[in-house]
Amino acid sequence: MNPNLDHTFFVGWAIAVCVLALIFGILHLIAVISALRKEYRPSQIVMLVCSIIALLSVPACLWGWPGNLDSLLMAIGGGGVCGAAFYNGRSAAEKSGDKSLFHLSHHIIRFVFVLILVFNFIWV
């Protein structure tokens, strides 16, 4: 196999993983800022901080920060976002009394997406 093609694939894969992590972080940052404008909850501050930590995984990957810092940042940030979002969803459903407001599949998909990003940051 041509070594240039292998290097091109690796760079393309790294950029694709960084773009997906960037989208994940920005979407959750927008969601938490929107939620904070409506009502303050301490779990939303956790989600805000963790979405910023997840966004830090992008420069860690692109600039080659030492070790697997990018995957560690995504694991901490993404895990925190998942936990805070799960708590916010449960508390909103309990507060309104309508259990149909809590969508477990949405939280499972978010968690699996974070796991995929973490493993790809390890591989990249």
PDB file of C-alpha atoms in Angstrom:
ATOM      1  CA  MET A   1       0.000   0.000   0.000  1.00  0.00           C
ATOM      2  CA  ASN A   2       1.164   3.515  -0.765  1.00  0.00           C
ATOM      3  CA  PRO A   3       2.425   5.196   2.464  1.00  0.00           C
ATOM      4  CA  ASN A   4       0.978   8.538   1.342  1.00  0.00           C
ATOM      5  CA  LEU A   5      -2.515   7.057   1.143  1.00  0.00           C
ATOM      6  CA  ASP A   6      -2.151   5.587   4.626  1.00  0.00           C
ATOM      7  CA  HIS A   7      -1.080   8.959   6.030  1.00  0.00           C
ATOM      8  CA  THR A   8      -3.903  10.722   4.202  1.00  0.00           C
ATOM      9  CA  PHE A   9      -6.423   8.281   5.664  1.00  0.00           C
ATOM     10  CA  PHE A  10      -5.056   8.837   9.177  1.00  0.00           C
ATOM     11  CA  VAL A  11      -5.217  12.634   8.868  1.00  0.00           C
ATOM     12  CA  GLY A  12      -8.716  12.466   7.368  1.00  0.00           C
ATOM     13  CA  TRP A  13      -9.908  10.165  10.135  1.00  0.00           C
ATOM     14  CA  ALA A  14      -8.445  12.454  12.822  1.00  0.00           C
ATOM     15  CA  ILE A  15     -10.151  15.482  11.296  1.00  0.00           C
ATOM     16  CA  ALA A  16     -13.481  13.621  11.059  1.00  0.00           C
ATOM     17  CA  VAL A  17     -13.295  12.586  14.730  1.00  0.00           C
ATOM     18  CA  CYS A  18     -12.419  16.162  15.741  1.00  0.00           C
ATOM     19  CA  VAL A  19     -15.327  17.569  13.737  1.00  0.00           C
ATOM     20  CA  LEU A  20     -17.762  15.140  15.390  1.00  0.00           C
ATOM     21  CA  ALA A  21     -16.397  16.033  18.836  1.00  0.00           C
ATOM     22  CA  LEU A  22     -16.706  19.718  17.990  1.00  0.00           C
ATOM     23  CA  ILE A  23     -20.335  19.255  16.925  1.00  0.00           C
ATOM     24  CA  PHE A  24     -21.076  17.289  20.110  1.00  0.00           C
ATOM     25  CA  GLY A  25     -19.558  19.958  22.338  1.00  0.00           C
ATOM     26  CA  ILE A  26     -21.131  22.916  20.571  1.00  0.00           C
ATOM     27  CA  LEU A  27     -24.623  21.367  20.472  1.00  0.00           C
ATOM     28  CA  HIS A  28     -24.542  20.636  24.182  1.00  0.00           C
ATOM     29  CA  LEU A  29     -23.109  24.070  24.923  1.00  0.00           C
ATOM     30  CA  ILE A  30     -25.997  25.671  23.030  1.00  0.00           C
ATOM     31  CA  ALA A  31     -28.505  23.416  24.797  1.00  0.00           C
ATOM     32  CA  VAL A  32     -27.218  24.234  28.271  1.00  0.00           C
ATOM     33  CA  ILE A  33     -27.031  27.975  27.620  1.00  0.00           C
ATOM     34  CA  SER A  34     -30.623  27.856  26.392  1.00  0.00           C
ATOM     35  CA  ALA A  35     -31.684  25.893  29.473  1.00  0.00           C
ATOM     36  CA  LEU A  36     -29.838  28.280  31.797  1.00  0.00           C
ATOM     37  CA  ARG A  37     -31.733  31.222  30.339  1.00  0.00           C
ATOM     38  CA  LYS A  38     -35.009  29.557  31.356  1.00  0.00           C
ATOM     39  CA  GLU A  39     -34.122  28.220  34.798  1.00  0.00           C
ATOM     40  CA  TYR A  40     -30.974  27.752  36.890  1.00  0.00           C
ATOM     41  CA  ARG A  41     -30.093  24.268  38.126  1.00  0.00           C
ATOM     42  CA  PRO A  42     -26.709  23.173  39.492  1.00  0.00           C
ATOM     43  CA  SER A  43     -26.660  20.202  37.109  1.00  0.00           C
ATOM     44  CA  GLN A  44     -26.750  22.637  34.205  1.00  0.00           C
ATOM     45  CA  ILE A  45     -23.524  24.228  35.436  1.00  0.00           C
ATOM     46  CA  VAL A  46     -21.977  20.749  35.473  1.00  0.00           C
ATOM     47  CA  MET A  47     -23.161  20.267  31.900  1.00  0.00           C
ATOM     48  CA  LEU A  48     -21.735  23.658  30.888  1.00  0.00           C
ATOM     49  CA  VAL A  49     -18.300  22.905  32.337  1.00  0.00           C
ATOM     50  CA  CYS A  50     -18.248  19.377  30.919  1.00  0.00           C
ATOM     51  CA  SER A  51     -19.230  20.518  27.427  1.00  0.00           C
ATOM     52  CA  ILE A  52     -16.289  22.954  27.515  1.00  0.00           C
ATOM     53  CA  ILE A  53     -14.017  20.110  28.657  1.00  0.00           C
ATOM     54  CA  ALA A  54     -15.313  17.981  25.772  1.00  0.00           C
ATOM     55  CA  LEU A  55     -14.533  20.843  23.378  1.00  0.00           C
ATOM     56  CA  LEU A  56     -10.951  20.919  24.693  1.00  0.00           C
ATOM     57  CA  SER A  57     -10.428  17.425  23.291  1.00  0.00           C
ATOM     58  CA  VAL A  58     -10.383  18.895  19.771  1.00  0.00           C
ATOM     59  CA  PRO A  59      -7.257  21.069  20.168  1.00  0.00           C
ATOM     60  CA  ALA A  60      -5.690  18.282  22.234  1.00  0.00           C
ATOM     61  CA  CYS A  61      -6.056  15.966  19.244  1.00  0.00           C
ATOM     62  CA  LEU A  62      -5.138  18.456  16.518  1.00  0.00           C
ATOM     63  CA  TRP A  63      -2.039  19.813  18.265  1.00  0.00           C
ATOM     64  CA  GLY A  64      -0.915  16.483  19.633  1.00  0.00           C
ATOM     65  CA  TRP A  65      -0.976  17.197  23.342  1.00  0.00           C
ATOM     66  CA  PRO A  66       0.896  14.528  25.330  1.00  0.00           C
ATOM     67  CA  GLY A  67      -0.432  11.047  25.849  1.00  0.00           C
ATOM     68  CA  ASN A  68      -4.066  10.284  25.345  1.00  0.00           C
ATOM     69  CA  LEU A  69      -5.170  13.606  26.791  1.00  0.00           C
ATOM     70  CA  ASP A  70      -7.738  14.041  24.019  1.00  0.00           C
ATOM     71  CA  SER A  71      -9.499  10.785  24.875  1.00  0.00           C
ATOM     72  CA  LEU A  72      -9.317  11.562  28.598  1.00  0.00           C
ATOM     73  CA  LEU A  73     -10.849  15.010  28.070  1.00  0.00           C
ATOM     74  CA  MET A  74     -13.636  13.528  25.942  1.00  0.00           C
ATOM     75  CA  ALA A  75     -14.312  10.796  28.513  1.00  0.00           C
ATOM     76  CA  ILE A  76     -14.552  13.292  31.378  1.00  0.00           C
ATOM     77  CA  GLY A  77     -16.447  15.939  29.418  1.00  0.00           C
ATOM     78  CA  GLY A  78     -18.742  13.552  27.584  1.00  0.00           C
ATOM     79  CA  GLY A  79     -19.428  11.514  30.700  1.00  0.00           C
ATOM     80  CA  GLY A  80     -20.277  14.653  32.625  1.00  0.00           C
ATOM     81  CA  VAL A  81     -22.581  15.844  29.859  1.00  0.00           C
ATOM     82  CA  CYS A  82     -24.316  12.452  29.786  1.00  0.00           C
ATOM     83  CA  GLY A  83     -24.757  12.390  33.557  1.00  0.00           C
ATOM     84  CA  ALA A  84     -26.054  15.953  33.772  1.00  0.00           C
ATOM     85  CA  ALA A  85     -28.410  15.461  30.836  1.00  0.00           C
ATOM     86  CA  PHE A  86     -29.743  12.234  32.361  1.00  0.00           C
ATOM     87  CA  TYR A  87     -30.329  13.995  35.686  1.00  0.00           C
ATOM     88  CA  ASN A  88     -31.994  16.978  33.989  1.00  0.00           C
ATOM     89  CA  GLY A  89     -34.281  14.685  31.993  1.00  0.00           C
ATOM     90  CA  ARG A  90     -35.301  12.656  35.043  1.00  0.00           C
ATOM     91  CA  SER A  91     -35.910  15.724  37.195  1.00  0.00           C
ATOM     92  CA  ALA A  92     -37.944  17.446  34.466  1.00  0.00           C
ATOM     93  CA  ALA A  93     -40.115  14.361  34.048  1.00  0.00           C
ATOM     94  CA  GLU A  94     -40.639  14.041  37.803  1.00  0.00           C
ATOM     95  CA  LYS A  95     -41.324  17.756  38.221  1.00  0.00           C
ATOM     96  CA  SER A  96     -44.014  17.776  35.543  1.00  0.00           C
ATOM     97  CA  GLY A  97     -45.441  14.417  36.541  1.00  0.00           C
ATOM     98  CA  ASP A  98     -45.331  13.257  32.916  1.00  0.00           C
ATOM     99  CA  LYS A  99     -43.043  10.226  32.603  1.00  0.00           C
ATOM    100  CA  SER A 100     -43.249  10.388  28.800  1.00  0.00           C
ATOM    101  CA  LEU A 101     -40.959  13.442  28.843  1.00  0.00           C
ATOM    102  CA  PHE A 102     -38.003  11.224  29.770  1.00  0.00           C
ATOM    103  CA  HIS A 103     -36.569   9.487  26.706  1.00  0.00           C
ATOM    104  CA  LEU A 104     -34.112   6.806  27.813  1.00  0.00           C
ATOM    105  CA  SER A 105     -33.151   5.935  24.233  1.00  0.00           C
ATOM    106  CA  HIS A 106     -31.916   9.506  23.696  1.00  0.00           C
ATOM    107  CA  HIS A 107     -29.564   9.191  26.673  1.00  0.00           C
ATOM    108  CA  ILE A 108     -28.325   5.772  25.567  1.00  0.00           C
ATOM    109  CA  ILE A 109     -27.559   7.093  22.078  1.00  0.00           C
ATOM    110  CA  ARG A 110     -25.676  10.063  23.566  1.00  0.00           C
ATOM    111  CA  PHE A 111     -23.635   7.743  25.812  1.00  0.00           C
ATOM    112  CA  VAL A 112     -22.779   5.373  22.958  1.00  0.00           C
ATOM    113  CA  PHE A 113     -21.733   8.360  20.806  1.00  0.00           C
ATOM    114  CA  VAL A 114     -19.393   9.532  23.578  1.00  0.00           C
ATOM    115  CA  LEU A 115     -17.916   6.024  23.845  1.00  0.00           C
ATOM    116  CA  ILE A 116     -17.331   5.947  20.086  1.00  0.00           C
ATOM    117  CA  LEU A 117     -15.595   9.329  20.250  1.00  0.00           C
ATOM    118  CA  VAL A 118     -13.405   8.246  23.179  1.00  0.00           C
ATOM    119  CA  PHE A 119     -12.305   5.048  21.421  1.00  0.00           C
ATOM    120  CA  ASN A 120     -11.619   6.941  18.212  1.00  0.00           C
ATOM    121  CA  PHE A 121      -9.525   9.510  20.066  1.00  0.00           C
ATOM    122  CA  ILE A 122      -7.531   6.609  21.538  1.00  0.00           C
ATOM    123  CA  TRP A 123      -7.044   5.158  18.057  1.00  0.00           C
ATOM    124  CA  VAL A 124      -6.140   8.509  16.471  1.00  0.00           C
TER     125      VAL A 124
END
